[in-house]
Amino acid sequence: MQYQTALALGVVIPLISFGILVFWGPRLGKPKASWVALAAIGISAGLGIYVLAGWLGADAATRATLAEQAYRYDWGRIGDLPITVGVKLDSLTVIMYFMVTFIAFWIHFFSIGYMAGHSDEVDGVSKYHRFFAYLSLFCFSMLGLVISSSLLFLFIFWELVGLCSYLLIGFYFDRKYASNAAMKAFITNRVGDFGFILGLALVVIYTGTFDLDAAAASISQQFHAKSGIFAESFTLWGLSLATIMGIGLFCGAMGKSAQFPLHVWLPDAMAGPTPVSALIHAATMVAAGVYLVARVFRLLTPEAQMFIAVIGCITLTITALIAIVQTDIKKVLAYSTLSQLGYMIFGMGVGAWVAALFHLMTHAFFKAMLFLGSGQVIEGCHHEQDITKMGGLRKKMPVTCWTFFIGVLAIAGFGLPGVAFGPDHFKLGLGGYFSKDEILAVAYERAFNFPGVLNKSDAAADDAGEHAAAEPKEESRIADSEKTAAHIHTPSVALASGLNSQASSPKSQVLPLTDETGRHGAQSTASHDAAHGEGDHHDAATGTPAKLAIAQRLPNLPTWMFWLPIIIAYITPFYMMRVWWLTFCGKPRDHHVYDHAHESPMMWIPLAVLAVGTVFCSYNLFGTFRPMLAEAAAIATDSSMIVAVDGEAHHAGGSMLTLTHMPGRDPHAALAKIVGWSWLIGMGLAAFLYLRGLEIAAGLKRIWPLSAVHKALDNKLYFDHVYDAVLVGGTVIFGQVCGAIDKYIVDGLVNLSAGVTRLLGVFMGRQLDMPVKKTDWGLIDRIANELAEAMLDIGMHIRRPQSGRIRSYVVLAAGTAAAALLVVLYYEPLSSGCQWFLRKTLSLASAQQ
């Protein structure tokens, strides 16, 4: 079977499951309905594994050929705009498809045990089949989004994902808080989708296509030719139309991936069943936003990319702070998801494309495990979610306890910096130690080693007279890609050579860079060796001259955007250790909860599998995950406007830069000192504070200003309050104003017109037609009435002679005849006429005789 066919079939099968459960689900009943959904996603997962295994077994040339021959079908046209249905077949699609189906399968498996202990009734009617139908539709939507090669169909599946989240979050729609949470999620995502539609419209208008690759190629051509969207003079708040397009596309991700300021819906999404939370937070909805940014990376301008970095940085900071004080086990995990999504979006913003997606993969496994673990706890503790009422559960739930702890280690970034084993320099660590730290390494590179930063430091040094040789002017550094095909004199390279020689060589000394050195100038192991004082050092960030030239044009990354994620790297292990310790360690704080605690094999088996998956994806076993992402990045990040940076040098290709590897500027060496043991410090602090339960924390909470900070964080930094007052309250006030305008102005004008018409009608009726009062004119009726009365009077006068007496009639006839004779005789005209008439009558009579 062709890989593209297998992927397409794997998308359709959950849709078939949805149809079966919708129409025959009530007949199947419980638990057969769940078996249909589990079998469907199991087949899709099997197809995903089949494609992944085949893809890993193929060489690079075969993969490229398969990608080029991927299915494309012209579905229709809108004018000259083609509507194409196709499969986007590359390493990113394959690995995302596997991740979604594999994790979704175990979430389905867990759901069977979870729903068995939870009510599936809504308004007294069983909705068991409906729950699994929604899960199937959710998986169909996400898989369709992953394989779509067209922005149009990506958007269609994007909206289906939003619809499914609404249905699942509000599954218990008879409960007001669940219904409100679903509505909140749906409306908040519509805000982001408005920007997505705007960005999508600009893409179609200026590229004439929905196809991702064709649109990226068109935008690149327009950038070089300064035509199309780059020729437009329109600006909004100083942003070009191309930047607005990129920000608009990112707005969709702000909604789906719950980024500031649209992050408020995700914690409330916990109103749905816990498996829904796991599916949303790990494999589907929130992952869709990061995936979208990865796909449209080539359409972003430097300003749009910086906007993405700022939003991600703000999100990861504020949500991690809020997570510190949460007491609902699911809310803690929800805010941790927001913070980790912030890291991913921040990574995309600083150019850590591979690292951000690698973190998405590792996060999917350990966050699914954490949410399912919380579901096991909630189910085993008789639906209790407050961690302050738990404690000591490791004895009742050992599998849940230690798999949950593996997830805590993974998200905390557990690892041993500076320690390597064997000739391959094997590093001991989990999840975030590799993925999140790589994002921080790229951020370090952007903040301290990129050309723009070094230019400033060089200029300051020149002003101080610390260098003998003068620096080239900045405008001479920013050369076009075509002019730097052979080699380029980059400030970072020049500075690197000067530092290596310890100022024995003039600063103007340069190192030639070729495509070969760009691809293979440094190795990942050498990167870590440099961090630990072993091996050779590699000078400066390396890459093709064209990409180095692009890097020179990028804006500097503010240093605060590097230090905030560093601080949060210490806070993350603190709040995650806090939730684990309060749940599983210490003494039971509520014996009613403790006595009911138990584990279900149907629910802990997925935890064990996902724990293995967490370790598997961290170490890139069999060449999966990160190596495949690095391969996909070669095309997905090939932009003419921005550049990606690969934190693992031996994976760098022509479309990416590598890190600087030199004494004093190596990001890995710096991070090993700055944040290498953050997991131990954060987890140790949490264990110390909660060693005696809640006593120490409760005492600290009463101290000012910690009490004020705690209150602000407990109220989620008042975002909901502000939105309720400004947005909801403002909308209500605006509605009231519109209602008043409608009532007193619009309706007032209509009512005024009606009143005038009524008065006119009254005037016409009373004064001109039919009088009602004695004072009314009633002109028309008066004329008719007067005429009728005149006729009546005439008739009455004529009637008087008609008395019925014969003598009166004889007298009247005689009088009339006498009057007629007198007229005929004495009125000449009438007399002549009468004579003529008599003669004529007599002549006719004689003629007849």
PDB file of N, CA and C in Angstrom, residues 39 49 145 152 164 209 253 381 427 432 469 495 517 526 611 622 680 685 697 714 763 766 784 790 843:
ATOM      1  N   ALA A  39     -11.239   0.278  18.044  1.00  0.00           N
ATOM      2  CA  ALA A  39     -10.777  -0.454  16.865  1.00  0.00           C
ATOM      3  C   ALA A  39     -10.432   0.503  15.727  1.00  0.00           C
ATOM      4  N   ILE A  49       2.025   3.489  12.113  1.00  0.00           N
ATOM      5  CA  ILE A  49       3.267   2.756  12.387  1.00  0.00           C
ATOM      6  C   ILE A  49       3.826   2.165  11.100  1.00  0.00           C
ATOM      7  N   LEU A 145      -6.154  17.459   9.413  1.00  0.00           N
ATOM      8  CA  LEU A 145      -5.355  18.684   9.487  1.00  0.00           C
ATOM      9  C   LEU A 145      -3.877  18.382   9.246  1.00  0.00           C
ATOM     10  N   LEU A 152      -6.645  25.665   2.534  1.00  0.00           N
ATOM     11  CA  LEU A 152      -8.104  25.673   2.625  1.00  0.00           C
ATOM     12  C   LEU A 152      -8.600  24.476   3.419  1.00  0.00           C
ATOM     13  N   CYS A 164     -15.168  19.972  17.629  1.00  0.00           N
ATOM     14  CA  CYS A 164     -15.084  18.770  18.467  1.00  0.00           C
ATOM     15  C   CYS A 164     -14.704  19.127  19.898  1.00  0.00           C
ATOM     16  N   THR A 209      -3.092  30.866  -4.709  1.00  0.00           N
ATOM     17  CA  THR A 209      -3.136  29.434  -4.466  1.00  0.00           C
ATOM     18  C   THR A 209      -3.374  29.157  -2.990  1.00  0.00           C
ATOM     19  N   ALA A 253      -3.192  30.168  15.602  1.00  0.00           N
ATOM     20  CA  ALA A 253      -2.453  29.389  16.594  1.00  0.00           C
ATOM     21  C   ALA A 253      -2.618  29.967  17.993  1.00  0.00           C
ATOM     22  N   CYS A 381     -10.015   8.276  43.757  1.00  0.00           N
ATOM     23  CA  CYS A 381     -10.321   9.029  44.984  1.00  0.00           C
ATOM     24  C   CYS A 381     -11.768   9.498  45.017  1.00  0.00           C
ATOM     25  N   LYS A 427      23.963  10.966  26.807  1.00  0.00           N
ATOM     26  CA  LYS A 427      23.524  11.876  27.868  1.00  0.00           C
ATOM     27  C   LYS A 427      22.328  11.281  28.598  1.00  0.00           C
ATOM     28  N   GLY A 432      12.275  17.295  28.480  1.00  0.00           N
ATOM     29  CA  GLY A 432      12.651  18.696  28.389  1.00  0.00           C
ATOM     30  C   GLY A 432      14.141  18.951  28.480  1.00  0.00           C
ATOM     31  N   ALA A 469      42.045  47.284  14.272  1.00  0.00           N
ATOM     32  CA  ALA A 469      41.473  47.281  12.927  1.00  0.00           C
ATOM     33  C   ALA A 469      40.041  47.787  12.969  1.00  0.00           C
ATOM     34  N   LEU A 495      34.742  38.002  14.966  1.00  0.00           N
ATOM     35  CA  LEU A 495      34.955  38.071  16.403  1.00  0.00           C
ATOM     36  C   LEU A 495      35.467  36.740  16.935  1.00  0.00           C
ATOM     37  N   THR A 517      30.959  23.642   4.699  1.00  0.00           N
ATOM     38  CA  THR A 517      31.140  23.975   6.105  1.00  0.00           C
ATOM     39  C   THR A 517      29.835  24.361   6.743  1.00  0.00           C
ATOM     40  N   ALA A 526      30.492  17.421  19.344  1.00  0.00           N
ATOM     41  CA  ALA A 526      31.508  18.438  19.566  1.00  0.00           C
ATOM     42  C   ALA A 526      30.927  19.610  20.323  1.00  0.00           C
ATOM     43  N   ALA A 611       4.753   6.002  29.616  1.00  0.00           N
ATOM     44  CA  ALA A 611       6.019   6.226  30.310  1.00  0.00           C
ATOM     45  C   ALA A 611       7.179   5.707  29.467  1.00  0.00           C
ATOM     46  N   PHE A 622      16.179   4.549  17.251  1.00  0.00           N
ATOM     47  CA  PHE A 622      15.923   4.118  15.878  1.00  0.00           C
ATOM     48  C   PHE A 622      15.817   5.297  14.905  1.00  0.00           C
ATOM     49  N   LEU A 680      16.662  20.020  39.738  1.00  0.00           N
ATOM     50  CA  LEU A 680      16.966  19.593  41.093  1.00  0.00           C
ATOM     51  C   LEU A 680      16.645  20.691  42.098  1.00  0.00           C
ATOM     52  N   LEU A 685      13.199  22.412  46.287  1.00  0.00           N
ATOM     53  CA  LEU A 685      12.500  23.466  47.014  1.00  0.00           C
ATOM     54  C   LEU A 685      11.053  23.076  47.303  1.00  0.00           C
ATOM     55  N   ALA A 697       3.864  26.303  53.645  1.00  0.00           N
ATOM     56  CA  ALA A 697       3.268  27.081  52.560  1.00  0.00           C
ATOM     57  C   ALA A 697       2.152  27.984  53.079  1.00  0.00           C
ATOM     58  N   ASP A 714      -3.824  33.347  42.451  1.00  0.00           N
ATOM     59  CA  ASP A 714      -5.004  32.510  42.665  1.00  0.00           C
ATOM     60  C   ASP A 714      -6.182  32.993  41.828  1.00  0.00           C
ATOM     61  N   PHE A 763     -56.847  63.124  10.275  1.00  0.00           N
ATOM     62  CA  PHE A 763     -57.239  64.380   9.632  1.00  0.00           C
ATOM     63  C   PHE A 763     -58.056  64.109   8.371  1.00  0.00           C
ATOM     64  N   ARG A 766     -61.500  62.505   9.545  1.00  0.00           N
ATOM     65  CA  ARG A 766     -62.438  63.356  10.264  1.00  0.00           C
ATOM     66  C   ARG A 766     -62.744  64.653   9.524  1.00  0.00           C
ATOM     67  N   ALA A 784     -71.642  64.770   0.077  1.00  0.00           N
ATOM     68  CA  ALA A 784     -72.511  63.645  -0.306  1.00  0.00           C
ATOM     69  C   ALA A 784     -73.813  63.676   0.488  1.00  0.00           C
ATOM     70  N   ALA A 790     -80.761  66.991  -0.358  1.00  0.00           N
ATOM     71  CA  ALA A 790     -81.472  67.783  -1.377  1.00  0.00           C
ATOM     72  C   ALA A 790     -82.386  66.905  -2.208  1.00  0.00           C
ATOM     73  N   SER A 843     -98.646  63.178 -41.696  1.00  0.00           N
ATOM     74  CA  SER A 843     -98.213  62.713 -43.020  1.00  0.00           C
ATOM     75  C   SER A 843     -97.826  61.248 -42.969  1.00  0.00           C
TER      76      SER A 843
END
